[in-house]
Short mmCIF file of C-alpha atoms and ligand atoms in Angstrom, two decimals:
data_model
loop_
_atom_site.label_atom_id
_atom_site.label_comp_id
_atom_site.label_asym_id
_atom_site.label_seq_id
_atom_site.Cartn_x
_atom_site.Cartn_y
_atom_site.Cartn_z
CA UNK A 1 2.47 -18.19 0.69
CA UNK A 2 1.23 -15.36 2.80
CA UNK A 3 -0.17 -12.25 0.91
CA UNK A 4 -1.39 -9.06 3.12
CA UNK A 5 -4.33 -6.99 1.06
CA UNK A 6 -4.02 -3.52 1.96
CA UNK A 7 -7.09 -1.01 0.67
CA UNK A 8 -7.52 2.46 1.68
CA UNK A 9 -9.40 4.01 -1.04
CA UNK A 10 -12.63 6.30 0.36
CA UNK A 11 -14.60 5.64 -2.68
CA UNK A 12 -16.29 2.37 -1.80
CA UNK A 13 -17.55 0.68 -5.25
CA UNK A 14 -16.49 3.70 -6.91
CA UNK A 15 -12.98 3.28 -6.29
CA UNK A 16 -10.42 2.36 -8.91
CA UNK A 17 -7.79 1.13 -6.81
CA UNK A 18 -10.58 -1.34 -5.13
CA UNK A 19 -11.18 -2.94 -8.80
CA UNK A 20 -7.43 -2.89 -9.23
CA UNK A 21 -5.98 -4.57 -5.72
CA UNK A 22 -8.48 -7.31 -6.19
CA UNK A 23 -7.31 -8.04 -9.56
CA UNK A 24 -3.44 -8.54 -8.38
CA UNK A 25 -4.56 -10.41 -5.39
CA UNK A 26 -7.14 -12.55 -7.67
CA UNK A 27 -4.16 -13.18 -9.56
CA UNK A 28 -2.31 -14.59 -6.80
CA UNK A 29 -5.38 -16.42 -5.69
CA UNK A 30 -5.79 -18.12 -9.16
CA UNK A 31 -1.79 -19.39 -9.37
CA UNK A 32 -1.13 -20.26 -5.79
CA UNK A 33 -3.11 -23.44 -4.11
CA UNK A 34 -1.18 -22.09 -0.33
CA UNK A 35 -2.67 -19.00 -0.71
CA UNK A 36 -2.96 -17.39 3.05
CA UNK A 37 -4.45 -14.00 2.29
CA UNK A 38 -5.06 -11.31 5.28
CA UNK A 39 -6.81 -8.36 4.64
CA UNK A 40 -7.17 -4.94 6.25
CA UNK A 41 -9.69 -2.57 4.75
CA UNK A 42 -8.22 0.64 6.03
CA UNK A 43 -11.54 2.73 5.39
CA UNK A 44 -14.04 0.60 6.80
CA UNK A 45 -11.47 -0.41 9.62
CA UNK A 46 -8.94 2.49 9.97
CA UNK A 47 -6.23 2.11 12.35
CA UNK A 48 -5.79 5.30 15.02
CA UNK A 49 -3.26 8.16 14.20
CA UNK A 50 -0.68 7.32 16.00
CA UNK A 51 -0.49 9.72 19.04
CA UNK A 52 2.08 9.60 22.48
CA UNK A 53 -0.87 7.41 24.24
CA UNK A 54 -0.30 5.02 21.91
CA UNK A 55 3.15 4.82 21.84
CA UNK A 56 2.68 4.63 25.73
CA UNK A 57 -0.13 1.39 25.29
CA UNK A 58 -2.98 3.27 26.66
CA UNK A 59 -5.45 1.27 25.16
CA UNK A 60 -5.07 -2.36 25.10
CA UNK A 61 -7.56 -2.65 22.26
CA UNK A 62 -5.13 -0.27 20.35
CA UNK A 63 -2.25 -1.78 21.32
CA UNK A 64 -3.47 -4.89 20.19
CA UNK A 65 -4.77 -4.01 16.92
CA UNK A 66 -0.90 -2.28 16.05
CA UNK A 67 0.76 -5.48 16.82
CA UNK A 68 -1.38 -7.67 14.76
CA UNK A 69 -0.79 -4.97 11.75
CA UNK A 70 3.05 -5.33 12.47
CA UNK A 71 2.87 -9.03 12.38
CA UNK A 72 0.81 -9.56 9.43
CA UNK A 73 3.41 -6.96 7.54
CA UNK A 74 5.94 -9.39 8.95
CA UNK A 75 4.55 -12.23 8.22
CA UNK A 76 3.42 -11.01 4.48
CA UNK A 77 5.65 -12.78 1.29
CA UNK A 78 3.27 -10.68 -0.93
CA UNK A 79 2.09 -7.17 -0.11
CA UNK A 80 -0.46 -5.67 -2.38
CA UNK A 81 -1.68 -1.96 -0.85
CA UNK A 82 -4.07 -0.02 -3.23
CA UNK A 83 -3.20 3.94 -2.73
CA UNK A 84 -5.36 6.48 -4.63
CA UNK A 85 -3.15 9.77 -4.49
CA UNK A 86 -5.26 12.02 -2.33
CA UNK A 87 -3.88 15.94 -2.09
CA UNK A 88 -0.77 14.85 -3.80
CA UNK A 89 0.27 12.36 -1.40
CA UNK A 90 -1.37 8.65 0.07
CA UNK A 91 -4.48 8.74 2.30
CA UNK A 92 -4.35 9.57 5.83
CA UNK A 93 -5.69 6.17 6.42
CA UNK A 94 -2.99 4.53 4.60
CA UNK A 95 -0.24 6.58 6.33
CA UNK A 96 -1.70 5.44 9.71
CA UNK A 97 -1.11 1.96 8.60
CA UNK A 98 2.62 3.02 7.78
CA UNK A 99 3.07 4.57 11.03
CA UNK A 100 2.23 1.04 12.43
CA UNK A 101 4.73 -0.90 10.42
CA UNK A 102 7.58 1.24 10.27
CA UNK A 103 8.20 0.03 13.93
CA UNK A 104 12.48 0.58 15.11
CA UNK A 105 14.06 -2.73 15.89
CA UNK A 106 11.14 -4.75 13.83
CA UNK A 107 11.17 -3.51 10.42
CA UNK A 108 14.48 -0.80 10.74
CA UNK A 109 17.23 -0.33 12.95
CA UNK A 110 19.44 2.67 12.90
CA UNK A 111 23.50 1.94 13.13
CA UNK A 112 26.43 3.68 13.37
CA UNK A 113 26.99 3.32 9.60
CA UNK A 114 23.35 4.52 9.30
CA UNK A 115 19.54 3.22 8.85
CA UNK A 116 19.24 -0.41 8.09
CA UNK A 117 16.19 -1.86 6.73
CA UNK A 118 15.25 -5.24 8.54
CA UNK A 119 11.81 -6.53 6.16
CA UNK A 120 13.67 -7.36 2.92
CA UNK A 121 12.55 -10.23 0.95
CA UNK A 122 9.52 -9.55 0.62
CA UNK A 123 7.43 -8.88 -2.99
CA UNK A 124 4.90 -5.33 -2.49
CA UNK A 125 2.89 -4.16 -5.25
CA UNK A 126 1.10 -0.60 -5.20
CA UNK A 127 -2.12 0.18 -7.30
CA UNK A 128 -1.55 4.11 -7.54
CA UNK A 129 -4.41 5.61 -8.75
CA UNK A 130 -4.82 9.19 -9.14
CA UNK A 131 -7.48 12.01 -10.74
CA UNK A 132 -4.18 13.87 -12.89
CA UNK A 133 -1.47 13.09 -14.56
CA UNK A 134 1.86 12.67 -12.80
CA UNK A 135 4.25 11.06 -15.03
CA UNK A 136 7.83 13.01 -14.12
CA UNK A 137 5.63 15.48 -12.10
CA UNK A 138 7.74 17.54 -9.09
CA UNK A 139 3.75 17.97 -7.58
CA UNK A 140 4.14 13.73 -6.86
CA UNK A 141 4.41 12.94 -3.20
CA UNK A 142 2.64 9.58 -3.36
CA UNK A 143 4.12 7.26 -5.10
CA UNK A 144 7.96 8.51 -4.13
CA UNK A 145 7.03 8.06 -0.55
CA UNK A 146 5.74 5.19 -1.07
CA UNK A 147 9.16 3.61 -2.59
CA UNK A 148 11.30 5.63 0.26
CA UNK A 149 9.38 4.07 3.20
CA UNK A 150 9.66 0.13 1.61
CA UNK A 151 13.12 0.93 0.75
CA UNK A 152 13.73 2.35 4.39
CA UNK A 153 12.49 -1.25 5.40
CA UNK A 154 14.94 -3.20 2.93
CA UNK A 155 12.27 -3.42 0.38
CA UNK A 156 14.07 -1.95 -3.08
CA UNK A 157 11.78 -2.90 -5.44
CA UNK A 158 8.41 -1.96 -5.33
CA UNK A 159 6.00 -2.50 -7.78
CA UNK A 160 3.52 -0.37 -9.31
CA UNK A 161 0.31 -0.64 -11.04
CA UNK A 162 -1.00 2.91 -12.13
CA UNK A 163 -4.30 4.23 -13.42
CA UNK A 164 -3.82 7.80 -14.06
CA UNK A 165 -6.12 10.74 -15.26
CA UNK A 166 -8.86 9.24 -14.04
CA UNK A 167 -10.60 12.36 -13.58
CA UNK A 168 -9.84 13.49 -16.78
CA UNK A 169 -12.88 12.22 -18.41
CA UNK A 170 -15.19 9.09 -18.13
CA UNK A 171 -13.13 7.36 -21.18
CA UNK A 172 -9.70 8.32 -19.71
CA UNK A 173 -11.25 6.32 -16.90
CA UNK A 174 -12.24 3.44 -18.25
CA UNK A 175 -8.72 3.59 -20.58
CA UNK A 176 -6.66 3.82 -17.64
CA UNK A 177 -8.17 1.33 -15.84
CA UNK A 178 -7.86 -1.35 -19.16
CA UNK A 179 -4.42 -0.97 -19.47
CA UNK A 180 -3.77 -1.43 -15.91
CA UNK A 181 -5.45 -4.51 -16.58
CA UNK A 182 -3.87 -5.84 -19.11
CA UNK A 183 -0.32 -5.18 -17.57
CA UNK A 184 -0.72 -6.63 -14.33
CA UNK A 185 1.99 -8.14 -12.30
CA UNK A 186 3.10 -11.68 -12.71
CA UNK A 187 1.80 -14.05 -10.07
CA UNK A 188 4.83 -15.16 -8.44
CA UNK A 189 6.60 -15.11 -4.90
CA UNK A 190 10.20 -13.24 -6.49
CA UNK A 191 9.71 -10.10 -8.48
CA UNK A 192 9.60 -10.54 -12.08
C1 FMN B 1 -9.78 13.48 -0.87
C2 FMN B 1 -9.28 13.32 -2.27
C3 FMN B 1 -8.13 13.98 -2.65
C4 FMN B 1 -7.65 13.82 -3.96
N1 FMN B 1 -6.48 14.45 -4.31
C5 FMN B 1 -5.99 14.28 -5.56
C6 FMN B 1 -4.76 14.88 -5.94
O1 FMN B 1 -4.09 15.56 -5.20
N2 FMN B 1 -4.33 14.67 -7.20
C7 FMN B 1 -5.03 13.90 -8.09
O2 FMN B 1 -4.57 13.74 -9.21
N3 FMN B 1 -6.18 13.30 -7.75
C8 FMN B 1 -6.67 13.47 -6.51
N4 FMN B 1 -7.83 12.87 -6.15
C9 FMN B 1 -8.50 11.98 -7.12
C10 FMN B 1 -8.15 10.55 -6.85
O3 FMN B 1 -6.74 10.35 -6.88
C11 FMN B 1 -8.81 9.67 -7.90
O4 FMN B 1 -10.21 9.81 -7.77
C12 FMN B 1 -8.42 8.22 -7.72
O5 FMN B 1 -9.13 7.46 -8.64
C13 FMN B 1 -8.71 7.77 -6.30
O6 FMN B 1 -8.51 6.39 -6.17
P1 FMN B 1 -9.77 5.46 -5.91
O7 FMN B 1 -10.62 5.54 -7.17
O8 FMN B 1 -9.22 4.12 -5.67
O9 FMN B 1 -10.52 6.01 -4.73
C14 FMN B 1 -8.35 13.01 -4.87
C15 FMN B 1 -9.52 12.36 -4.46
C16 FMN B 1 -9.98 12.51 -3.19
C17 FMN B 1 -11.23 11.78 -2.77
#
């Protein structure tokens, strides 16, 4: 089983989303004896906004690095991306990655009947963790995103582990990120 590990949090050690990808994935790691795990740490190894010289292969080291991100998203069974909310929405690091993998003809083809997403069948779990409390908030542009661009790729349903109001106060913290513990995902190739 092939399981991509996605992290894009700027808060090194700090980070809550850090703590909480590598619990999912150390799930995985504990359950499956296959276990092929790739992973891409987005701030210590950020992938290039994507600009028209990419698009045109300027760089060969560029062009490179996008193709191995599209195949490793291909390739994935398991997708586990840990997205702090930053300024409502993901991190700019994390929506170069997307840029990458949303690729037309690989992941999504438009038809005459409309978009048609090509990368189904696979299982993607998001840590979303985020300083306030969104819960049925209009202000949330992260995790709705998030479910629109795997949908747009055939991916329905997404996962999510939360840890909210972690800015609230050092025991909303430490709350938040217990019960995100103690509900994590089930270990298994098909969506529970
Ligand atoms: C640049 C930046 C922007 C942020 N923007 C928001 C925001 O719009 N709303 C919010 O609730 N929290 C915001 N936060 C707080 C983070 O969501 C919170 O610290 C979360 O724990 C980040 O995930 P991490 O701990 O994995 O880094 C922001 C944090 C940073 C560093």
């Amino acid at each position: 089983m092939k399981l991509l590990h996605i992290d894009a949090s700027a808060l090194g050690d700090n980070s809550v989303s850090r703590q909480l990808s590598a619990a999912v994935v150390g799930r995985f790691k504990d359950s499956a004896t296959d276990l092929d795990v790739a992973y891409r740490d987005l701030d210590a190894n950020p992938i290039p906004h994507l600009r028209g010289s990419s698009l045109a292969q300027l760089d060969a080291t560029e062009t490179a690095d996008a193709q191995q991100v599209l195949e490793q998203f291909l390739a994935a069974d398991v997708v586990v991306i840990g997205a702090p909310m930053y300024n409502f929405s993901i991190p700019s690091t994390l929506k170069a990655w997307i840029d990458r993998v949303a690729v037309a003809g690989k992941t999504f083809k438009y038809t005459e009947a409309g978009p048609v997403g090509l990368a189904g069948g696979k299982r993607v779990i998001i840590v979303s963790s985020r300083g306030g409390i969104y819960t049925d908030s209009p202000a949330d542009f992260q995790e709705p995103l998030l479910r629109q661009v795997f949908a747009f790729m055939g991916i329905n349903d997404v996962e999510f582990v939360r840890a909210e109001g972690i800015a609230y106060s050092p025991k909303h913290r430490e709350e938040a990120i217990a019960a995100a513990l103690a509900n994590l995902p089930e270990a298994e190739l098909a969506a529970a």
